[in-house]
Amino acid sequence: MMTNRFDSLIARLRSAWKRTKQPTAPRAYRCQCERPVFFRNSECLACKTPLGYEPERAQVVPLKAGPTEGAWHIWHDTADPPQLYRRCGNFDLASGCNWLIPAGAEAPALCAACRLNRTIPDLSVAEHQTQWRLLETAKRRLVSQLLALNLPVKSKIGEDPERGLCFDFLASPPDGPRVMTGHADGVITLNIEEADDATRERTRAAMREPYRTLLGHFRHEVGHYYWDRLVRDTGWLAPFRELFGDEQQDYAAALKANYEQGPPADWPQRFVSAYASMHPWEDWAETWAHYLHMVDTVDTALSFGIDADEVELDVEPWSADALWRPDDRGAETFLGFLNAWVELTAVLNEMSRSMGQHDFYPFVLPRPAVAKLQFIHLVVNGASPAEDSPAERSPAPTVRTGAGAASRTPA
């Protein structure tokens, strides 16, 4: 059984962030030469050792040539015989995918992330190559986290046609309707212009959003997918409606009202973002995205030994009465994570301001959002929808790593 890394992460946060410097989750990696390497790297810049991301290990690993061309071993692999790998079939394309696949797969086989693509941009257009690379970089970050959280990640193309997931990366035709970013029945569509920083920033400013990133889009839209997979037609639906509202209300009417009238004046007291106030589905997707951002950011901070022991901030911690299930066996652990996030982002916001940048986390969590975040945490970790007594609850589920904030679908 895998180590419960979420509990390990929280233990570090609540006691001593930097007293032990070994990372608790795989967001910091090292080459065989012991120099640091990073999630996107396919080669060590110091010693030129080839690198690849092995999703089963959730690690960027150093590689050495195997017995045949295109086959690779992992350095210091103790297996006998050592596992052989190949690079993803998209390694040499514009996306530059650095993920690994078992050597037995037929070439040009695709990795777990690239298999999710149903439509990619027309690569004969030079601009599309850059946009696709940026989209894939964000998507791989997303998929690595979903796999690490043990969430179902199967391609709708060949692996699970009915319940799987896939992506369409589309460009708006010059004389046609604009491509809308969104989700429908496991298909996530992204307008590739979102990969252009200037275009995305203009949209963000026009819509008065505090935050808009590619990774945020991915995390928001995949939240809609996991609502279908994990909440709809399950025991979670009734408590979802108690917290988020009845999703059966007219979505088209809610969308129209949002863009014509704007969010309710009191949305900051009730929702994680203005867009979350539009409809219960959007509230779920926004809160889901925040959860993923939070877990990954804290995980990364710990992986690199960021020290918060001596930070002195006048931050009012959340108490258990803000949670949806304050008596849940894991409530104290989740509360520790949440309060650590509040402290961490206060520091990171100040660091961003020091560079003249927008706040790292330009949101304030209201009390109702805290309850919703715990709800999502329980869903992700496979808790029971029924509120059992502590003695009846199953052991805390295993979590490998994680992260999360919010995006929104373009108007």
mmCIF file of N, CA and C in Angstrom, residues 184-301:
data_model
loop_
_atom_site.group_PDB
_atom_site.id
_atom_site.type_symbol
_atom_site.label_atom_id
_atom_site.label_comp_id
_atom_site.label_asym_id
_atom_site.label_seq_id
_atom_site.Cartn_x
_atom_site.Cartn_y
_atom_site.Cartn_z
ATOM 1 N N ALA A 184 -18.303 18.638 -21.738
ATOM 2 C CA ALA A 184 -19.564 17.958 -22.030
ATOM 3 C C ALA A 184 -19.300 16.465 -22.158
ATOM 4 N N ASP A 185 -19.888 15.668 -21.255
ATOM 5 C CA ASP A 185 -19.847 14.215 -21.350
ATOM 6 C C ASP A 185 -18.423 13.676 -21.490
ATOM 7 N N GLY A 186 -17.518 14.179 -20.672
ATOM 8 C CA GLY A 186 -16.155 13.665 -20.669
ATOM 9 C C GLY A 186 -15.231 14.303 -21.678
ATOM 10 N N VAL A 187 -15.749 15.193 -22.538
ATOM 11 C CA VAL A 187 -14.929 15.881 -23.539
ATOM 12 C C VAL A 187 -14.671 17.309 -23.056
ATOM 13 N N ILE A 188 -13.409 17.629 -22.836
ATOM 14 C CA ILE A 188 -13.028 18.978 -22.438
ATOM 15 C C ILE A 188 -12.476 19.698 -23.659
ATOM 16 N N THR A 189 -13.106 20.810 -23.998
ATOM 17 C CA THR A 189 -12.685 21.615 -25.131
ATOM 18 C C THR A 189 -11.977 22.860 -24.620
ATOM 19 N N LEU A 190 -10.782 23.139 -25.166
ATOM 20 C CA LEU A 190 -10.074 24.362 -24.838
ATOM 21 C C LEU A 190 -9.773 25.141 -26.103
ATOM 22 N N ASN A 191 -10.110 26.411 -26.077
ATOM 23 C CA ASN A 191 -9.748 27.304 -27.161
ATOM 24 C C ASN A 191 -8.249 27.568 -27.049
ATOM 25 N N ILE A 192 -7.485 27.252 -28.094
ATOM 26 C CA ILE A 192 -6.036 27.319 -27.988
ATOM 27 C C ILE A 192 -5.526 28.751 -27.840
ATOM 28 N N GLU A 193 -6.373 29.763 -28.080
ATOM 29 C CA GLU A 193 -5.917 31.137 -27.881
ATOM 30 C C GLU A 193 -5.651 31.422 -26.401
ATOM 31 N N GLU A 194 -6.188 30.561 -25.505
ATOM 32 C CA GLU A 194 -5.907 30.725 -24.086
ATOM 33 C C GLU A 194 -4.423 30.505 -23.779
ATOM 34 N N ALA A 195 -3.696 29.878 -24.703
ATOM 35 C CA ALA A 195 -2.266 29.679 -24.511
ATOM 36 C C ALA A 195 -1.449 30.914 -24.864
ATOM 37 N N ASP A 196 -2.106 31.926 -25.402
ATOM 38 C CA ASP A 196 -1.431 33.185 -25.714
ATOM 39 C C ASP A 196 -1.585 34.125 -24.522
ATOM 40 N N ASP A 197 -0.461 34.504 -23.901
ATOM 41 C CA ASP A 197 -0.521 35.285 -22.668
ATOM 42 C C ASP A 197 -1.260 36.604 -22.850
ATOM 43 N N ALA A 198 -0.977 37.297 -23.956
ATOM 44 C CA ALA A 198 -1.596 38.604 -24.168
ATOM 45 C C ALA A 198 -3.110 38.476 -24.335
ATOM 46 N N THR A 199 -3.541 37.487 -25.106
ATOM 47 C CA THR A 199 -4.977 37.278 -25.317
ATOM 48 C C THR A 199 -5.661 36.903 -24.016
ATOM 49 N N ARG A 200 -5.035 35.996 -23.279
ATOM 50 C CA ARG A 200 -5.632 35.551 -22.016
ATOM 51 C C ARG A 200 -5.728 36.708 -21.014
ATOM 52 N N GLU A 201 -4.711 37.565 -20.978
ATOM 53 C CA GLU A 201 -4.735 38.690 -20.043
ATOM 54 C C GLU A 201 -5.807 39.708 -20.431
ATOM 55 N N ARG A 202 -5.987 39.934 -21.729
ATOM 56 C CA ARG A 202 -7.058 40.840 -22.154
ATOM 57 C C ARG A 202 -8.420 40.300 -21.731
ATOM 58 N N THR A 203 -8.595 39.000 -21.893
ATOM 59 C CA THR A 203 -9.866 38.390 -21.491
ATOM 60 C C THR A 203 -10.062 38.501 -19.988
ATOM 61 N N ARG A 204 -8.993 38.228 -19.241
ATOM 62 C CA ARG A 204 -9.071 38.323 -17.775
ATOM 63 C C ARG A 204 -9.490 39.721 -17.346
ATOM 64 N N ALA A 205 -8.856 40.735 -17.923
ATOM 65 C CA ALA A 205 -9.173 42.106 -17.559
ATOM 66 C C ALA A 205 -10.597 42.474 -17.971
ATOM 67 N N ALA A 206 -11.015 42.055 -19.168
ATOM 68 C CA ALA A 206 -12.352 42.379 -19.650
ATOM 69 C C ALA A 206 -13.430 41.750 -18.775
ATOM 70 N N MET A 207 -13.140 40.559 -18.265
ATOM 71 C CA MET A 207 -14.124 39.863 -17.429
ATOM 72 C C MET A 207 -13.944 40.171 -15.946
ATOM 73 N N ARG A 208 -12.983 41.044 -15.627
ATOM 74 C CA ARG A 208 -12.717 41.456 -14.244
ATOM 75 C C ARG A 208 -12.398 40.272 -13.345
ATOM 76 N N GLU A 209 -11.626 39.365 -13.866
ATOM 77 C CA GLU A 209 -11.215 38.189 -13.108
ATOM 78 C C GLU A 209 -9.900 38.477 -12.395
ATOM 79 N N PRO A 210 -9.742 37.979 -11.175
ATOM 80 C CA PRO A 210 -8.458 38.156 -10.487
ATOM 81 C C PRO A 210 -7.414 37.143 -10.928
ATOM 82 N N TYR A 211 -7.841 36.124 -11.669
ATOM 83 C CA TYR A 211 -6.962 34.987 -11.945
ATOM 84 C C TYR A 211 -7.421 34.302 -13.223
ATOM 85 N N ARG A 212 -6.494 33.987 -14.108
ATOM 86 C CA ARG A 212 -6.831 33.232 -15.313
ATOM 87 C C ARG A 212 -5.549 32.598 -15.847
ATOM 88 N N THR A 213 -5.442 31.288 -15.788
ATOM 89 C CA THR A 213 -4.264 30.580 -16.284
ATOM 90 C C THR A 213 -4.706 29.330 -17.037
ATOM 91 N N LEU A 214 -3.787 28.784 -17.824
ATOM 92 C CA LEU A 214 -4.085 27.525 -18.506
ATOM 93 C C LEU A 214 -4.348 26.407 -17.502
ATOM 94 N N LEU A 215 -3.492 26.294 -16.505
ATOM 95 C CA LEU A 215 -3.673 25.232 -15.520
ATOM 96 C C LEU A 215 -4.988 25.417 -14.775
ATOM 97 N N GLY A 216 -5.354 26.662 -14.513
ATOM 98 C CA GLY A 216 -6.643 26.908 -13.877
ATOM 99 C C GLY A 216 -7.803 26.447 -14.728
ATOM 100 N N HIS A 217 -7.728 26.698 -16.039
ATOM 101 C CA HIS A 217 -8.773 26.207 -16.944
ATOM 102 C C HIS A 217 -8.885 24.685 -16.875
ATOM 103 N N PHE A 218 -7.739 24.015 -16.961
ATOM 104 C CA PHE A 218 -7.754 22.551 -16.930
ATOM 105 C C PHE A 218 -8.375 22.043 -15.633
ATOM 106 N N ARG A 219 -7.978 22.626 -14.508
ATOM 107 C CA ARG A 219 -8.478 22.136 -13.229
ATOM 108 C C ARG A 219 -9.965 22.434 -13.060
ATOM 109 N N HIS A 220 -10.411 23.569 -13.543
ATOM 110 C CA HIS A 220 -11.833 23.892 -13.475
ATOM 111 C C HIS A 220 -12.657 22.920 -14.328
ATOM 112 N N GLU A 221 -12.267 22.753 -15.589
ATOM 113 C CA GLU A 221 -13.065 21.918 -16.495
ATOM 114 C C GLU A 221 -13.051 20.453 -16.085
ATOM 115 N N VAL A 222 -11.918 19.976 -15.581
ATOM 116 C CA VAL A 222 -11.892 18.579 -15.156
ATOM 117 C C VAL A 222 -12.743 18.391 -13.903
ATOM 118 N N GLY A 223 -12.972 19.483 -13.167
ATOM 119 C CA GLY A 223 -13.899 19.408 -12.038
ATOM 120 C C GLY A 223 -15.306 19.033 -12.487
ATOM 121 N N HIS A 224 -15.741 19.584 -13.629
ATOM 122 C CA HIS A 224 -17.050 19.206 -14.173
ATOM 123 C C HIS A 224 -17.078 17.713 -14.504
ATOM 124 N N TYR A 225 -15.992 17.226 -15.072
ATOM 125 C CA TYR A 225 -15.922 15.808 -15.415
ATOM 126 C C TYR A 225 -16.044 14.937 -14.166
ATOM 127 N N TYR A 226 -15.321 15.316 -13.108
ATOM 128 C CA TYR A 226 -15.358 14.481 -11.907
ATOM 129 C C TYR A 226 -16.662 14.648 -11.130
ATOM 130 N N TRP A 227 -17.391 15.729 -11.348
ATOM 131 C CA TRP A 227 -18.727 15.787 -10.761
ATOM 132 C C TRP A 227 -19.581 14.676 -11.367
ATOM 133 N N ASP A 228 -19.482 14.513 -12.680
ATOM 134 C CA ASP A 228 -20.222 13.428 -13.336
ATOM 135 C C ASP A 228 -19.777 12.060 -12.821
ATOM 136 N N ARG A 229 -18.475 11.893 -12.621
ATOM 137 C CA ARG A 229 -17.943 10.586 -12.236
ATOM 138 C C ARG A 229 -18.152 10.267 -10.757
ATOM 139 N N LEU A 230 -18.013 11.249 -9.891
ATOM 140 C CA LEU A 230 -17.937 10.980 -8.456
ATOM 141 C C LEU A 230 -19.159 11.420 -7.657
ATOM 142 N N VAL A 231 -19.991 12.310 -8.218
ATOM 143 C CA VAL A 231 -21.124 12.839 -7.459
ATOM 144 C C VAL A 231 -22.459 12.440 -8.081
ATOM 145 N N ARG A 232 -22.635 12.700 -9.365
ATOM 146 C CA ARG A 232 -23.897 12.372 -10.030
ATOM 147 C C ARG A 232 -24.200 10.879 -9.894
ATOM 148 N N ASP A 233 -25.422 10.565 -9.583
ATOM 149 C CA ASP A 233 -25.873 9.164 -9.458
ATOM 150 C C ASP A 233 -25.152 8.422 -8.339
ATOM 151 N N THR A 234 -24.672 9.144 -7.312
ATOM 152 C CA THR A 234 -24.027 8.501 -6.162
ATOM 153 C C THR A 234 -24.674 9.023 -4.882
ATOM 154 N N GLY A 235 -24.232 8.474 -3.771
ATOM 155 C CA GLY A 235 -24.724 8.932 -2.479
ATOM 156 C C GLY A 235 -24.278 10.338 -2.128
ATOM 157 N N TRP A 236 -23.346 10.896 -2.895
ATOM 158 C CA TRP A 236 -22.879 12.253 -2.631
ATOM 159 C C TRP A 236 -23.844 13.322 -3.159
ATOM 160 N N LEU A 237 -24.809 12.942 -3.990
ATOM 161 C CA LEU A 237 -25.641 13.944 -4.646
ATOM 162 C C LEU A 237 -26.487 14.735 -3.654
ATOM 163 N N ALA A 238 -27.112 14.052 -2.701
ATOM 164 C CA ALA A 238 -27.966 14.764 -1.736
ATOM 165 C C ALA A 238 -27.157 15.747 -0.888
ATOM 166 N N PRO A 239 -26.027 15.327 -0.290
ATOM 167 C CA PRO A 239 -25.246 16.326 0.463
ATOM 168 C C PRO A 239 -24.661 17.412 -0.429
ATOM 169 N N PHE A 240 -24.366 17.094 -1.698
ATOM 170 C CA PHE A 240 -23.920 18.137 -2.619
ATOM 171 C C PHE A 240 -24.970 19.229 -2.731
ATOM 172 N N ARG A 241 -26.213 18.832 -2.897
ATOM 173 C CA ARG A 241 -27.288 19.810 -3.046
ATOM 174 C C ARG A 241 -27.479 20.629 -1.773
ATOM 175 N N GLU A 242 -27.239 20.033 -0.633
ATOM 176 C CA GLU A 242 -27.343 20.781 0.617
ATOM 177 C C GLU A 242 -26.290 21.885 0.690
ATOM 178 N N LEU A 243 -25.085 21.592 0.216
ATOM 179 C CA LEU A 243 -23.981 22.550 0.307
ATOM 180 C C LEU A 243 -23.921 23.515 -0.867
ATOM 181 N N PHE A 244 -24.028 22.983 -2.080
ATOM 182 C CA PHE A 244 -23.803 23.770 -3.290
ATOM 183 C C PHE A 244 -25.090 24.280 -3.927
ATOM 184 N N GLY A 245 -26.214 23.620 -3.648
ATOM 185 C CA GLY A 245 -27.481 23.986 -4.268
ATOM 186 C C GLY A 245 -27.936 22.931 -5.261
ATOM 187 N N ASP A 246 -29.122 23.117 -5.788
ATOM 188 C CA ASP A 246 -29.729 22.143 -6.702
ATOM 189 C C ASP A 246 -29.246 22.395 -8.127
ATOM 190 N N GLU A 247 -28.473 21.457 -8.652
ATOM 191 C CA GLU A 247 -27.902 21.610 -9.989
ATOM 192 C C GLU A 247 -28.953 21.466 -11.090
ATOM 193 N N GLN A 248 -30.186 21.103 -10.727
ATOM 194 C CA GLN A 248 -31.239 20.951 -11.728
ATOM 195 C C GLN A 248 -31.808 22.293 -12.194
ATOM 196 N N GLN A 249 -31.440 23.371 -11.528
ATOM 197 C CA GLN A 249 -31.909 24.678 -11.984
ATOM 198 C C GLN A 249 -31.358 24.970 -13.370
ATOM 199 N N ASP A 250 -32.066 25.787 -14.127
ATOM 200 C CA ASP A 250 -31.769 26.051 -15.527
ATOM 201 C C ASP A 250 -30.379 26.669 -15.685
ATOM 202 N N TYR A 251 -29.460 25.905 -16.277
ATOM 203 C CA TYR A 251 -28.089 26.388 -16.422
ATOM 204 C C TYR A 251 -28.014 27.539 -17.418
ATOM 205 N N ALA A 252 -28.701 27.418 -18.549
ATOM 206 C CA ALA A 252 -28.656 28.472 -19.568
ATOM 207 C C ALA A 252 -29.190 29.788 -19.017
ATOM 208 N N ALA A 253 -30.250 29.714 -18.236
ATOM 209 C CA ALA A 253 -30.809 30.928 -17.642
ATOM 210 C C ALA A 253 -29.849 31.529 -16.624
ATOM 211 N N ALA A 254 -29.183 30.661 -15.853
ATOM 212 C CA ALA A 254 -28.215 31.148 -14.865
ATOM 213 C C ALA A 254 -27.033 31.817 -15.550
ATOM 214 N N LEU A 255 -26.576 31.217 -16.656
ATOM 215 C CA LEU A 255 -25.456 31.798 -17.401
ATOM 216 C C LEU A 255 -25.843 33.167 -17.960
ATOM 217 N N LYS A 256 -27.029 33.255 -18.533
ATOM 218 C CA LYS A 256 -27.499 34.519 -19.108
ATOM 219 C C LYS A 256 -27.603 35.596 -18.026
ATOM 220 N N ALA A 257 -28.150 35.231 -16.888
ATOM 221 C CA ALA A 257 -28.295 36.193 -15.790
ATOM 222 C C ALA A 257 -26.935 36.652 -15.280
ATOM 223 N N ASN A 258 -25.967 35.737 -15.234
ATOM 224 C CA ASN A 258 -24.632 36.098 -14.746
ATOM 225 C C ASN A 258 -23.976 37.150 -15.638
ATOM 226 N N TYR A 259 -24.071 36.949 -16.960
ATOM 227 C CA TYR A 259 -23.401 37.870 -17.863
ATOM 228 C C TYR A 259 -24.175 39.167 -18.074
ATOM 229 N N GLU A 260 -25.468 39.146 -17.810
ATOM 230 C CA GLU A 260 -26.258 40.363 -17.962
ATOM 231 C C GLU A 260 -26.307 41.184 -16.673
ATOM 232 N N GLN A 261 -26.368 40.518 -15.529
ATOM 233 C CA GLN A 261 -26.563 41.207 -14.261
ATOM 234 C C GLN A 261 -25.342 41.151 -13.350
ATOM 235 N N GLY A 262 -24.412 40.231 -13.642
ATOM 236 C CA GLY A 262 -23.257 40.074 -12.776
ATOM 237 C C GLY A 262 -23.579 39.223 -11.561
ATOM 238 N N PRO A 263 -22.577 38.936 -10.730
ATOM 239 C CA PRO A 263 -22.798 38.092 -9.554
ATOM 240 C C PRO A 263 -23.548 38.849 -8.471
ATOM 241 N N PRO A 264 -24.153 38.137 -7.513
ATOM 242 C CA PRO A 264 -24.824 38.819 -6.400
ATOM 243 C C PRO A 264 -23.821 39.623 -5.579
ATOM 244 N N ALA A 265 -24.295 40.705 -4.982
ATOM 245 C CA ALA A 265 -23.407 41.606 -4.255
ATOM 246 C C ALA A 265 -22.695 40.912 -3.097
ATOM 247 N N ASP A 266 -23.326 39.898 -2.511
ATOM 248 C CA ASP A 266 -22.733 39.245 -1.346
ATOM 249 C C ASP A 266 -21.933 37.990 -1.696
ATOM 250 N N TRP A 267 -21.560 37.830 -2.974
ATOM 251 C CA TRP A 267 -20.854 36.602 -3.346
ATOM 252 C C TRP A 267 -19.568 36.393 -2.537
ATOM 253 N N PRO A 268 -18.789 37.448 -2.158
ATOM 254 C CA PRO A 268 -17.553 37.171 -1.406
ATOM 255 C C PRO A 268 -17.792 36.506 -0.052
ATOM 256 N N GLN A 269 -18.994 36.643 0.481
ATOM 257 C CA GLN A 269 -19.305 36.007 1.766
ATOM 258 C C GLN A 269 -19.792 34.568 1.612
ATOM 259 N N ARG A 270 -20.025 34.140 0.361
ATOM 260 C CA ARG A 270 -20.639 32.820 0.173
ATOM 261 C C ARG A 270 -19.903 31.905 -0.796
ATOM 262 N N PHE A 271 -19.054 32.475 -1.661
ATOM 263 C CA PHE A 271 -18.464 31.661 -2.717
ATOM 264 C C PHE A 271 -16.952 31.903 -2.814
ATOM 265 N N VAL A 272 -16.269 30.938 -3.402
ATOM 266 C CA VAL A 272 -14.827 31.031 -3.552
ATOM 267 C C VAL A 272 -14.428 32.009 -4.649
ATOM 268 N N SER A 273 -15.336 32.287 -5.563
ATOM 269 C CA SER A 273 -15.095 33.261 -6.634
ATOM 270 C C SER A 273 -16.439 33.790 -7.109
ATOM 271 N N ALA A 274 -16.409 34.877 -7.856
ATOM 272 C CA ALA A 274 -17.645 35.440 -8.390
ATOM 273 C C ALA A 274 -18.317 34.459 -9.342
ATOM 274 N N TYR A 275 -17.525 33.788 -10.184
ATOM 275 C CA TYR A 275 -18.094 32.870 -11.159
ATOM 276 C C TYR A 275 -18.769 31.678 -10.478
ATOM 277 N N ALA A 276 -18.280 31.315 -9.303
ATOM 278 C CA ALA A 276 -18.871 30.193 -8.574
ATOM 279 C C ALA A 276 -20.317 30.468 -8.184
ATOM 280 N N SER A 277 -20.686 31.738 -8.107
ATOM 281 C CA SER A 277 -22.050 32.076 -7.689
ATOM 282 C C SER A 277 -23.072 31.870 -8.795
ATOM 283 N N MET A 278 -22.620 31.564 -10.009
ATOM 284 C CA MET A 278 -23.525 31.485 -11.148
ATOM 285 C C MET A 278 -24.477 30.303 -11.063
ATOM 286 N N HIS A 279 -23.977 29.139 -10.681
ATOM 287 C CA HIS A 279 -24.763 27.902 -10.717
ATOM 288 C C HIS A 279 -24.035 26.871 -9.847
ATOM 289 N N PRO A 280 -24.750 25.935 -9.218
ATOM 290 C CA PRO A 280 -24.087 24.931 -8.387
ATOM 291 C C PRO A 280 -22.989 24.149 -9.106
ATOM 292 N N TRP A 281 -23.149 23.889 -10.403
ATOM 293 C CA TRP A 281 -22.087 23.193 -11.135
ATOM 294 C C TRP A 281 -20.808 24.027 -11.171
ATOM 295 N N GLU A 282 -20.965 25.343 -11.374
ATOM 296 C CA GLU A 282 -19.781 26.201 -11.425
ATOM 297 C C GLU A 282 -19.181 26.396 -10.041
ATOM 298 N N ASP A 283 -20.019 26.403 -9.029
ATOM 299 C CA ASP A 283 -19.507 26.480 -7.656
ATOM 300 C C ASP A 283 -18.642 25.253 -7.367
ATOM 301 N N TRP A 284 -19.126 24.080 -7.751
ATOM 302 C CA TRP A 284 -18.335 22.859 -7.580
ATOM 303 C C TRP A 284 -17.023 22.942 -8.347
ATOM 304 N N ALA A 285 -17.081 23.320 -9.630
ATOM 305 C CA ALA A 285 -15.877 23.329 -10.463
ATOM 306 C C ALA A 285 -14.848 24.334 -9.957
ATOM 307 N N GLU A 286 -15.311 25.507 -9.526
ATOM 308 C CA GLU A 286 -14.395 26.507 -8.987
ATOM 309 C C GLU A 286 -13.759 26.014 -7.685
ATOM 310 N N THR A 287 -14.563 25.445 -6.809
ATOM 311 C CA THR A 287 -14.043 24.971 -5.525
ATOM 312 C C THR A 287 -13.117 23.779 -5.735
ATOM 313 N N TRP A 288 -13.469 22.908 -6.677
ATOM 314 C CA TRP A 288 -12.604 21.785 -7.036
ATOM 315 C C TRP A 288 -11.246 22.292 -7.508
ATOM 316 N N ALA A 289 -11.252 23.296 -8.380
ATOM 317 C CA ALA A 289 -9.999 23.839 -8.891
ATOM 318 C C ALA A 289 -9.166 24.440 -7.767
ATOM 319 N N HIS A 290 -9.812 25.139 -6.841
ATOM 320 C CA HIS A 290 -9.088 25.679 -5.690
ATOM 321 C C HIS A 290 -8.448 24.552 -4.884
ATOM 322 N N TYR A 291 -9.191 23.491 -4.673
ATOM 323 C CA TYR A 291 -8.645 22.366 -3.901
ATOM 324 C C TYR A 291 -7.385 21.812 -4.563
ATOM 325 N N LEU A 292 -7.440 21.608 -5.881
ATOM 326 C CA LEU A 292 -6.267 21.077 -6.579
ATOM 327 C C LEU A 292 -5.097 22.049 -6.496
ATOM 328 N N HIS A 293 -5.352 23.334 -6.674
ATOM 329 C CA HIS A 293 -4.285 24.318 -6.553
ATOM 330 C C HIS A 293 -3.671 24.298 -5.153
ATOM 331 N N MET A 294 -4.509 24.252 -4.150
ATOM 332 C CA MET A 294 -4.032 24.302 -2.775
ATOM 333 C C MET A 294 -3.131 23.126 -2.449
ATOM 334 N N VAL A 295 -3.580 21.928 -2.789
ATOM 335 C CA VAL A 295 -2.811 20.740 -2.433
ATOM 336 C C VAL A 295 -1.478 20.717 -3.185
ATOM 337 N N ASP A 296 -1.489 21.052 -4.477
ATOM 338 C CA ASP A 296 -0.252 21.003 -5.251
ATOM 339 C C ASP A 296 0.740 22.076 -4.801
ATOM 340 N N THR A 297 0.226 23.257 -4.471
ATOM 341 C CA THR A 297 1.114 24.330 -4.043
ATOM 342 C C THR A 297 1.769 24.012 -2.705
ATOM 343 N N VAL A 298 0.992 23.522 -1.764
ATOM 344 C CA VAL A 298 1.552 23.144 -0.466
ATOM 345 C C VAL A 298 2.543 21.994 -0.638
ATOM 346 N N ASP A 299 2.164 21.034 -1.464
ATOM 347 C CA ASP A 299 3.038 19.896 -1.733
ATOM 348 C C ASP A 299 4.385 20.371 -2.297
ATOM 349 N N THR A 300 4.326 21.279 -3.255
ATOM 350 C CA THR A 300 5.542 21.791 -3.872
ATOM 351 C C THR A 300 6.377 22.562 -2.860
ATOM 352 N N ALA A 301 5.722 23.366 -2.033
ATOM 353 C CA ALA A 301 6.444 24.119 -1.010
ATOM 354 C C ALA A 301 7.221 23.182 -0.093
#
